[in-house]
mmCIF file of C-alpha atoms in Angstrom:
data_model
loop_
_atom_site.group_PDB
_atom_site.id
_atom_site.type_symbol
_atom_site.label_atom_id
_atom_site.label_comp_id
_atom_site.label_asym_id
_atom_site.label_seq_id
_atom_site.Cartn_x
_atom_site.Cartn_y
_atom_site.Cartn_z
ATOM 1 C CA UNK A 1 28.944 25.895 9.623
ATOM 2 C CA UNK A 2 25.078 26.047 9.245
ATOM 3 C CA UNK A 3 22.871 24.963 6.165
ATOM 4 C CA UNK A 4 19.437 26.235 4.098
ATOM 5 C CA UNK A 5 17.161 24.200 3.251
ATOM 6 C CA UNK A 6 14.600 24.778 1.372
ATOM 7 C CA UNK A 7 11.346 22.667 0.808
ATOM 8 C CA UNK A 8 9.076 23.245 -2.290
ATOM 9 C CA UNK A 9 6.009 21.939 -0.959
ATOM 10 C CA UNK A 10 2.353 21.440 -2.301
ATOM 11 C CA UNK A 11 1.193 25.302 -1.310
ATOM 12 C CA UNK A 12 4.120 26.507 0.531
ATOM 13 C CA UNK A 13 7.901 27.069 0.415
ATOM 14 C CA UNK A 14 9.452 26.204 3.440
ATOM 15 C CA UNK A 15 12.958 27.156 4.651
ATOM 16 C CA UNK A 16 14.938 26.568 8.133
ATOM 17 C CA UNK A 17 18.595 26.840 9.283
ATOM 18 C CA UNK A 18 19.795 23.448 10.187
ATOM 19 C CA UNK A 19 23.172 22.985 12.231
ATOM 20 C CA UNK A 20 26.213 20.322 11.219
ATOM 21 C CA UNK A 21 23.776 17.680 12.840
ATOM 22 C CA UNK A 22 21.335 18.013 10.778
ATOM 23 C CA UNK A 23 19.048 20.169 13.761
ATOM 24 C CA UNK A 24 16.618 22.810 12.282
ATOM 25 C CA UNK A 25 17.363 26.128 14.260
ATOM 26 C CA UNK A 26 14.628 27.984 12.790
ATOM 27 C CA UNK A 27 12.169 27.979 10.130
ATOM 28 C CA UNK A 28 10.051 30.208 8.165
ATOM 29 C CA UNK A 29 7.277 30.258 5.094
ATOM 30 C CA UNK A 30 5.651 31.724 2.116
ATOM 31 C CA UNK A 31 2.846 30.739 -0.014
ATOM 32 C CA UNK A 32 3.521 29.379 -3.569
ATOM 33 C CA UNK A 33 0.720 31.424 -4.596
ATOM 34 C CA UNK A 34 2.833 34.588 -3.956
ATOM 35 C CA UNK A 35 5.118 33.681 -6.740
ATOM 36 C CA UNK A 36 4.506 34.831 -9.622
ATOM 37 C CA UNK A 37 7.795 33.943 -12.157
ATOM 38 C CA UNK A 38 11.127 32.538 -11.769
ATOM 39 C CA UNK A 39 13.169 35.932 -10.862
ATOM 40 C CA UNK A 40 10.846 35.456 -7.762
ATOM 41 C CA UNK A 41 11.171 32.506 -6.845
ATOM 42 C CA UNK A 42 14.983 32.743 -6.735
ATOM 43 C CA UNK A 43 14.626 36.249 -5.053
ATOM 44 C CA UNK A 44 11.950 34.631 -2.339
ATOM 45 C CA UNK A 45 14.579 31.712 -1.876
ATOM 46 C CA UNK A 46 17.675 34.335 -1.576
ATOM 47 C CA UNK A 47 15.086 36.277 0.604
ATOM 48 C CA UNK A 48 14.425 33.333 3.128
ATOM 49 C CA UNK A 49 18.092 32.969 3.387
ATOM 50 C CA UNK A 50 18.409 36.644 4.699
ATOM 51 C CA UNK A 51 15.688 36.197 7.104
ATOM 52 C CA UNK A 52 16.799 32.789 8.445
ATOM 53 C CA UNK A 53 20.298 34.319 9.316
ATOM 54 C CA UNK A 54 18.412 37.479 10.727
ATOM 55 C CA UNK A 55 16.488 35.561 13.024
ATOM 56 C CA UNK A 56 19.122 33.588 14.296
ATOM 57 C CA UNK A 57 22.152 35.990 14.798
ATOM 58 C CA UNK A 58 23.820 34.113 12.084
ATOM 59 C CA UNK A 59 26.331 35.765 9.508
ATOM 60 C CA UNK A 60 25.413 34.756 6.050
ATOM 61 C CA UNK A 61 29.337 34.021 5.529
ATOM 62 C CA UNK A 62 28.633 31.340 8.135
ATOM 63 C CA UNK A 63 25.972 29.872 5.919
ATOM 64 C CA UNK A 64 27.666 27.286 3.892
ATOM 65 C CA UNK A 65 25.488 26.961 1.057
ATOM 66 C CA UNK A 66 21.329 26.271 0.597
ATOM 67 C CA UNK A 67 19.999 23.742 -0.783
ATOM 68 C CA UNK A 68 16.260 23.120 -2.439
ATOM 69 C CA UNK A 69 14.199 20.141 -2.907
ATOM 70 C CA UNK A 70 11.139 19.828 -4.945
ATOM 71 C CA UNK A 71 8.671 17.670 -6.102
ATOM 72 C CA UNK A 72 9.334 17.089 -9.649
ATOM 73 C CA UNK A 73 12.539 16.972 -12.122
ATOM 74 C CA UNK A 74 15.922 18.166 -11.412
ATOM 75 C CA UNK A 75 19.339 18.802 -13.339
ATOM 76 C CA UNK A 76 21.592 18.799 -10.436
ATOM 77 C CA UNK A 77 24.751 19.718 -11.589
ATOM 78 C CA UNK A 78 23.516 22.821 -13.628
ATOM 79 C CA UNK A 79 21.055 23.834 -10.865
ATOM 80 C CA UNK A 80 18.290 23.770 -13.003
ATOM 81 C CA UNK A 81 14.913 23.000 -12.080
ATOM 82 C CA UNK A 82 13.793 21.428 -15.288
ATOM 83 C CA UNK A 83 9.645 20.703 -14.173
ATOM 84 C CA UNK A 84 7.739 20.814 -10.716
ATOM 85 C CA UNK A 85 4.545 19.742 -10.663
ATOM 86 C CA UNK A 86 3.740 22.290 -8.143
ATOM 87 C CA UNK A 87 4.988 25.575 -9.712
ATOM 88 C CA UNK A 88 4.400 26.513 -13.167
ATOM 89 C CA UNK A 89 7.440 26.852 -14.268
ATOM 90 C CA UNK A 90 9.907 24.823 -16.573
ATOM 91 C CA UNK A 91 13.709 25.165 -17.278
ATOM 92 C CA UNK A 92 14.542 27.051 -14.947
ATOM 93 C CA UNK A 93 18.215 28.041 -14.267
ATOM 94 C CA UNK A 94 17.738 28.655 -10.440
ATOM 95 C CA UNK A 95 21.493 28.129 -9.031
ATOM 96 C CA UNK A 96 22.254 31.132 -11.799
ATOM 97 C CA UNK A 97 19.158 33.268 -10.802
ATOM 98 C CA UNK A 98 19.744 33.213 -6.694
ATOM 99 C CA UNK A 99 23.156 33.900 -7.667
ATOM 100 C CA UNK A 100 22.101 37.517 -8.617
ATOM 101 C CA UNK A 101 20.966 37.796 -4.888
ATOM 102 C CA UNK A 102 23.496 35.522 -3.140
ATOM 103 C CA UNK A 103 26.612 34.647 -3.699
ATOM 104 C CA UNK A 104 26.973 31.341 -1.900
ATOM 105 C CA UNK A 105 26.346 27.566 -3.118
ATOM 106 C CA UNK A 106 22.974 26.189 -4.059
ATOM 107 C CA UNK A 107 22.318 22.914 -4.320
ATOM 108 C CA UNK A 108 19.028 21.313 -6.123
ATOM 109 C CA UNK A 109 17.484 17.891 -5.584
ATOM 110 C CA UNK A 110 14.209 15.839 -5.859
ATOM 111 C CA UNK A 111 12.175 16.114 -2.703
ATOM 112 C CA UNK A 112 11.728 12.236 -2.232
ATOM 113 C CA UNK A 113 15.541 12.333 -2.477
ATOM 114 C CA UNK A 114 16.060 15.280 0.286
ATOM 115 C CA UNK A 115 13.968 12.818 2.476
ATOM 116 C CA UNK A 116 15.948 9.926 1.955
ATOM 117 C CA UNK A 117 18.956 11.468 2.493
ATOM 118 C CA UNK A 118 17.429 13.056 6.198
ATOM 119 C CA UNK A 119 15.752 10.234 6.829
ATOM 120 C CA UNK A 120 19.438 7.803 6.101
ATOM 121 C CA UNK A 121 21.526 10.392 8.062
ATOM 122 C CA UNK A 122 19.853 11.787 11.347
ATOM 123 C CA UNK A 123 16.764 8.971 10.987
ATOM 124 C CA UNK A 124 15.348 5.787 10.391
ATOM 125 C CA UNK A 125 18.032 5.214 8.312
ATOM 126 C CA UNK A 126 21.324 5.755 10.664
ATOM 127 C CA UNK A 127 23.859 2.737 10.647
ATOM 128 C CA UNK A 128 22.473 1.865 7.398
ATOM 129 C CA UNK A 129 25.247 1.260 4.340
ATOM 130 C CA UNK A 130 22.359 1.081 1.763
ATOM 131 C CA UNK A 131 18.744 2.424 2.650
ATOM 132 C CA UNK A 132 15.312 2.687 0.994
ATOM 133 C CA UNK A 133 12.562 5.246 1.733
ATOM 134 C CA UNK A 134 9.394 5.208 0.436
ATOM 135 C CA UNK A 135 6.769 8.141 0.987
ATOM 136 C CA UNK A 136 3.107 7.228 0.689
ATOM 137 C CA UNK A 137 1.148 10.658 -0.340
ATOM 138 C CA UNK A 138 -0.802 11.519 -3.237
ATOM 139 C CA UNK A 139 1.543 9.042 -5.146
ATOM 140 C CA UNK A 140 4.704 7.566 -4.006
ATOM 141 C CA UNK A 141 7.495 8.634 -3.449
ATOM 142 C CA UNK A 142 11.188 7.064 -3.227
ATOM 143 C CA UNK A 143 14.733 8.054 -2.918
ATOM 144 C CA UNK A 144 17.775 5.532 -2.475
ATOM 145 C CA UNK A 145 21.117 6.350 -0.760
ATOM 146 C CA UNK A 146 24.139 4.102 -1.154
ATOM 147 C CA UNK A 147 27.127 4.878 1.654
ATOM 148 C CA UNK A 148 25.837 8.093 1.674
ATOM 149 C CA UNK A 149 25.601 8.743 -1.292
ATOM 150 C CA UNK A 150 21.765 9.747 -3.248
ATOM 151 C CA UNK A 151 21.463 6.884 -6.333
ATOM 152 C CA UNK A 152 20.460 8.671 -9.205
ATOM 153 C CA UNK A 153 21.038 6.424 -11.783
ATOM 154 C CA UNK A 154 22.210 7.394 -15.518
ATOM 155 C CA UNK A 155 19.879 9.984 -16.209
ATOM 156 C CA UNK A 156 19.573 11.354 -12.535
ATOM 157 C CA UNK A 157 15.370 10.419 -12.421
ATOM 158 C CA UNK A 158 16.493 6.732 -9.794
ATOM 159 C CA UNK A 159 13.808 6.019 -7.655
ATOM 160 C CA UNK A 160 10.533 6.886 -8.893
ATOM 161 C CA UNK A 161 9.039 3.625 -7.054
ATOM 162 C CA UNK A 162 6.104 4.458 -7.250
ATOM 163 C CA UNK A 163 5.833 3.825 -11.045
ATOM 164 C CA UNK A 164 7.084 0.367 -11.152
ATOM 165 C CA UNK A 165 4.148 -2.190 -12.675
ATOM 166 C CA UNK A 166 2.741 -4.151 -9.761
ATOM 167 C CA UNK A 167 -0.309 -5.125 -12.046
ATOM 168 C CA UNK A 168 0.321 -5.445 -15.887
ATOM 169 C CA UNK A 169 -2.810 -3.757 -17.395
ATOM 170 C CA UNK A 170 -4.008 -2.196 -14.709
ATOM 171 C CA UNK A 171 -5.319 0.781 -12.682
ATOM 172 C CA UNK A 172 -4.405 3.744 -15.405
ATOM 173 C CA UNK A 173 -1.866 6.376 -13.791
ATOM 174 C CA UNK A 174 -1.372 10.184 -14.446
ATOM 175 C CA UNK A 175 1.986 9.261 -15.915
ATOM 176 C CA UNK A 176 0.378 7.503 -19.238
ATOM 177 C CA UNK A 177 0.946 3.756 -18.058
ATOM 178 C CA UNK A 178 -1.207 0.646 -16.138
ATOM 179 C CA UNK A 179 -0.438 -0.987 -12.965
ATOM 180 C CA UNK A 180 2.022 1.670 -11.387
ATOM 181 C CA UNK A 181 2.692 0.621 -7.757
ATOM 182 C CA UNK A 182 0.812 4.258 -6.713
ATOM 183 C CA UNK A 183 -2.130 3.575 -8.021
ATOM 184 C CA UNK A 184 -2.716 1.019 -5.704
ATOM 185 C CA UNK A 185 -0.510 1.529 -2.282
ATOM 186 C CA UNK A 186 -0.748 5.409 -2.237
ATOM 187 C CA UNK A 187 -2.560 7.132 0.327
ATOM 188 C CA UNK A 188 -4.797 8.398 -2.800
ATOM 189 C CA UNK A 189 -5.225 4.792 -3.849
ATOM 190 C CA UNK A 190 -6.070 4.105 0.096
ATOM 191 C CA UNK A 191 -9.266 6.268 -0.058
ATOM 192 C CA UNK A 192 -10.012 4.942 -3.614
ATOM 193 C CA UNK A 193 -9.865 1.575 -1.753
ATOM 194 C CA UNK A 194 -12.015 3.203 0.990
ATOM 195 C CA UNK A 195 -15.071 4.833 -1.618
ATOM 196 C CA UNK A 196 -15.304 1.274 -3.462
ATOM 197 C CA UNK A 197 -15.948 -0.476 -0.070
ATOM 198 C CA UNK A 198 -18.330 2.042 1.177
ATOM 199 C CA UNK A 199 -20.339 1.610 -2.185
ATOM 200 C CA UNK A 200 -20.616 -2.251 -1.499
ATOM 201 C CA UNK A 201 -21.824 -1.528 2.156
ATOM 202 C CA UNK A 202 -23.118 1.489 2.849
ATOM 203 C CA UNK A 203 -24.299 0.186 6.203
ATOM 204 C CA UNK A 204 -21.211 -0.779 7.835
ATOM 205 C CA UNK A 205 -19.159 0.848 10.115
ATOM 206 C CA UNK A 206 -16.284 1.942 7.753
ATOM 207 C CA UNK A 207 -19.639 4.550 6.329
ATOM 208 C CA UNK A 208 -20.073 5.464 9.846
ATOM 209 C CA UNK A 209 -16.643 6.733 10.360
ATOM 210 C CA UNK A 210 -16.710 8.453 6.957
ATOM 211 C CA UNK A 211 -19.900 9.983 7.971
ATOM 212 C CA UNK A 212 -18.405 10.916 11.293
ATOM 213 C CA UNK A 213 -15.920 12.710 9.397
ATOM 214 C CA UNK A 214 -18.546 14.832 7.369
ATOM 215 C CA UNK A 215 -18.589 12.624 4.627
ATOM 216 C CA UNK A 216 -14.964 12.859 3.818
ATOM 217 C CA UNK A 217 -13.453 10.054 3.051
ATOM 218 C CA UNK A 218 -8.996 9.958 4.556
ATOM 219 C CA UNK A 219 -6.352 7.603 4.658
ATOM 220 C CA UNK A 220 -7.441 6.948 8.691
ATOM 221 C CA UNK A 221 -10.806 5.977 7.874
ATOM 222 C CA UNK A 222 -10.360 2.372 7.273
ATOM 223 C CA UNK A 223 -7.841 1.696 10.134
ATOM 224 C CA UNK A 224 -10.260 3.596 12.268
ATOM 225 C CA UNK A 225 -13.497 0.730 11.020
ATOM 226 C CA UNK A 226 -11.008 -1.662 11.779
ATOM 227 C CA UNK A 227 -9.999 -0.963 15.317
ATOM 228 C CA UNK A 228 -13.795 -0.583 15.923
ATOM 229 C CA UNK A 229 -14.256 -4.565 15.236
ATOM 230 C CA UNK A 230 -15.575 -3.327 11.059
ATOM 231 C CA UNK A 231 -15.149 -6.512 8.773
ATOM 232 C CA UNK A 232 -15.156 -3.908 5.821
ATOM 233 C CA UNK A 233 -12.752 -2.096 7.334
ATOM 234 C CA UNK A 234 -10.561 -4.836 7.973
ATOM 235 C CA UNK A 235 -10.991 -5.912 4.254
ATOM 236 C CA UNK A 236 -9.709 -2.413 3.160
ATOM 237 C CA UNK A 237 -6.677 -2.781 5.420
ATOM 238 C CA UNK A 238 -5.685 -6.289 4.553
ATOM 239 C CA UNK A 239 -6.060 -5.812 0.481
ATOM 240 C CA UNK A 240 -3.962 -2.420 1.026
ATOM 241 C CA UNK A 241 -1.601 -3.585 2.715
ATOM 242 C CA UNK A 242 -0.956 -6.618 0.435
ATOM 243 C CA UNK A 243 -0.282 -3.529 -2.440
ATOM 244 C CA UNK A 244 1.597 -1.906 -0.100
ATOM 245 C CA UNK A 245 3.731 -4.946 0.874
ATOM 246 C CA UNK A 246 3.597 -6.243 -3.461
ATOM 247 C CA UNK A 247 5.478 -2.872 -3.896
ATOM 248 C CA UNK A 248 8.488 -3.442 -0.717
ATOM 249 C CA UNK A 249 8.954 -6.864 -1.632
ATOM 250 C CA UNK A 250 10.249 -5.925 -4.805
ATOM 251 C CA UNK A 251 12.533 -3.361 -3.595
ATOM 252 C CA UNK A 252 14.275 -5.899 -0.889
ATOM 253 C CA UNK A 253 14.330 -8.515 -3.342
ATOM 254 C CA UNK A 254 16.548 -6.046 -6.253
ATOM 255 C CA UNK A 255 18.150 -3.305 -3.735
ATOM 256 C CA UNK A 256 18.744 -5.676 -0.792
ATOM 257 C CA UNK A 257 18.941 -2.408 1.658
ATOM 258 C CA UNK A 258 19.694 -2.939 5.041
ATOM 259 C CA UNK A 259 16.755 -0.418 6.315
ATOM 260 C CA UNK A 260 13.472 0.063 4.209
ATOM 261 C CA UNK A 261 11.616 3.271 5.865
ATOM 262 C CA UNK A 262 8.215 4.143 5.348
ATOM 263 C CA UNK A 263 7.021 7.567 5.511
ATOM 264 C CA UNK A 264 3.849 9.536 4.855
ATOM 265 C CA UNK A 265 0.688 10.070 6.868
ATOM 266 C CA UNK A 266 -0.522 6.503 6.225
ATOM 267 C CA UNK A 267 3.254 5.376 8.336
ATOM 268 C CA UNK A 268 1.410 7.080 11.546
ATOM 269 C CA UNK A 269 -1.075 4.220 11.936
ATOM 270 C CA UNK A 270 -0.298 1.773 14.542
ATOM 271 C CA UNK A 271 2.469 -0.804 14.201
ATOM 272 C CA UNK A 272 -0.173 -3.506 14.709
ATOM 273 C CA UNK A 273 -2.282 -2.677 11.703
ATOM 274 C CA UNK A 274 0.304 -1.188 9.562
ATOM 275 C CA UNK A 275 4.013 -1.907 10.427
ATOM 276 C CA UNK A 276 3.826 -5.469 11.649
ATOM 277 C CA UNK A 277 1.790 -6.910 9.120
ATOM 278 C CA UNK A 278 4.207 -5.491 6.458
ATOM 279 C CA UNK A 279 7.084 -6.751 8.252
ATOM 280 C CA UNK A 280 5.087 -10.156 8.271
ATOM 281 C CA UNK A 281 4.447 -10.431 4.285
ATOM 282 C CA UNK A 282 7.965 -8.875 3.482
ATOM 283 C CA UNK A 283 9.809 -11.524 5.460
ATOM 284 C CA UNK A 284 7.442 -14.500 4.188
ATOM 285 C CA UNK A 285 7.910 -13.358 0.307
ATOM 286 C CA UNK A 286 11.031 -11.935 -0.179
ATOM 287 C CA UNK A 287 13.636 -13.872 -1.240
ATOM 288 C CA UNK A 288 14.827 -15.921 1.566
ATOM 289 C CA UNK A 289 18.237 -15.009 3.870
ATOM 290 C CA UNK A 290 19.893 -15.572 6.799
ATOM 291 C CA UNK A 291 17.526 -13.491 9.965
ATOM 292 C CA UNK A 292 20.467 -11.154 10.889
ATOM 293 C CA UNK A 293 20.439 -10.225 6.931
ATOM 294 C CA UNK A 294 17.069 -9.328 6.491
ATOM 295 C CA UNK A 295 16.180 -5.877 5.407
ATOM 296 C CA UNK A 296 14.559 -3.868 8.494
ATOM 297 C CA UNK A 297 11.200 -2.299 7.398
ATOM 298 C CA UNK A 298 10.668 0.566 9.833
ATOM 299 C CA UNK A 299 8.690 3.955 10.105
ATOM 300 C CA UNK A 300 10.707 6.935 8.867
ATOM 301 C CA UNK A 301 10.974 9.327 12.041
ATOM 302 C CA UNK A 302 11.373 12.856 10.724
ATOM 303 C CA UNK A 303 8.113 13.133 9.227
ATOM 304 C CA UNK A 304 7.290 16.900 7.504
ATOM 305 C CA UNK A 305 11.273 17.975 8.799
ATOM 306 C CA UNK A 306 12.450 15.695 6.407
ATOM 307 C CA UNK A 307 12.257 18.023 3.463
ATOM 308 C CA UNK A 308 14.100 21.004 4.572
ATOM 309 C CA UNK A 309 16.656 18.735 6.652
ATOM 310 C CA UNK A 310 17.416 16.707 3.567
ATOM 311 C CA UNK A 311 17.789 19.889 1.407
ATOM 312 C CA UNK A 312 20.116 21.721 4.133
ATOM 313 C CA UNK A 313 22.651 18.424 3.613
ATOM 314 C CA UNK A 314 23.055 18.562 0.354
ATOM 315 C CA UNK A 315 25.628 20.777 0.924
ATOM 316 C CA UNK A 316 27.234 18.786 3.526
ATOM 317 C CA UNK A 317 26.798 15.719 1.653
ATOM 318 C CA UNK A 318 26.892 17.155 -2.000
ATOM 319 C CA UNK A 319 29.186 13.917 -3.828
ATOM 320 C CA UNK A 320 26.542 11.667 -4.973
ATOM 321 C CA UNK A 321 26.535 8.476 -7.395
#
């Protein structure tokens, strides 16, 4: 059998046909913009379906079921996408609404979830019994599978990690409280990190490099001072990755996983400035076990695949705890 999944991302939705190995076989787009209500969204999504299974040769009775992951919150045995932060829409019944254009099983799930679950099946994540990913963007991200199985706790909203307190009283978030782990080890947080440097030395090389970059301050910026010999740079690198490291460190110390994958643009930087220095502060500050015990901290591998390969397994992997 073959799988949809769907990925609702920041400005588009993104769909591909993924095999029983979790292999995209083709993919295809549309801008969010383009949707105006919810009978269009679930007629895009049914849509998408038709044109995936077009393109490929594929029957759509050999299409097992689709399933969607998006940004924001999700009542997954109903189908209903209660919020997303990037459509404007709320309560909406979307397994009942595709169902007026397909007849065939739709699954819904968090998008931090979808990624987890690609990331723990045909990723950084296989062998794993318990596994941890964490997705550095605008916030964080954070989805936790179990022996297979997405953790979604008693109310179904598990693993937002990125709004656990790593600093009582401080950094104010979007979501009303202080401190939230993603307002200091995001890649958001990163450039904040990056402009508050800068303004203490405008002359050193991390302005260069922003300068370089027409003034635009990214997540690369510092690492890029930094591998040019920049103190500042460095600095920027060292204090992030101490947030970055506050954040894992509490999440081997409750959830004892056996992998811990990072993901996200800022995971691309090298494993000298980013990886291994995590790996360093997680092993000295977690609580202490035996070496052949210790969580493994690695890069998740599937990078922006993740979404639409996590959303096609749902179906394939649709018991969860």
């Amino acid at each position: 059998m073959k799988y949809i999944g769907i990925d609702v991302g920041g400005t588009n939705l993104k769909a591909g046909l993924v095999d029983e190995n979790g292999t995209i076989l083709a993919t295809t787009k549309m801008k969010i913009a383009a949707i105006s209500d919810q009978e269009e969204l679930a007629a895009t999504m049914a849509e998408m379906t038709r044109q995936l299974a077009q393109m490929t040769g594929t029957a759509i009775e050999e299409i097992a079921s689709v399933g969607v992951g998006v940004p924001g919150t999700v009542e997954i045995r109903s189908g209903m996408l209660l919020y997303s932060c990037n459509l404007t829409l709320r309560n909406v019944p979307l397994r009942r609404l595709f169902h007026k254009h397909l007849r065939m099983p739709l699954y819904i799930e968090n998008d931090a979830n979808c990624a987890a679950l690609a990331e723990y099946y045909v990723g950084a994540g296989q062998g794993s019994k318990r596994f941890v990913m964490v997705t550095l963007g605008t916030g964080i991200g954070g989805g936790i599978v179990h022996n297979g199985k997405i953790f979604h706790g008693s109310n179904g909203m598990a693993g937002e990690v990125g709004h656990m307190s790593i600093a009582y009283g401080g950094h104010p978030c979007p979501c009303g409280r202080k401190g939230c782990w993603e307002q200091y080890a995001s890649a958001s947080a990163l450039k904040r990190l990056t402009r508050e440097a800068m303004d203490r030395a405008p002359e050193s090389i991390l302005a260069q490099v922003v300068a370089e970059n027409n003034g635009s301050v990214s997540g690369q910026s510092a690492f890029i001072a930094a591998r040019r010999g920049d103190s500042v740079g460095q600095q920027v690198c060292d204090t992030y990755i101490r947030y970055l490291s506050a954040g894992i460190i509490n999440l081997v110390n409750i959830f004892q996983p056996d992998t811990l994958a990072i993901g996200g643009g800022v995971s691309n930087e090298t494993d000298e400035q980013l990886l291994i220095p995590v790996q360093r502060q997680v092993a000295q500050e977690s609580i202490p076990c035996s070496r052949d015990k210790r969580t493994r901290i690695a890069k998740a591998q599937l990078g922006n695949d993740a979404g639409i390969i996590g959303a096609a397994l749902l179906g394939k992997k649709k018991r969860s705890i």
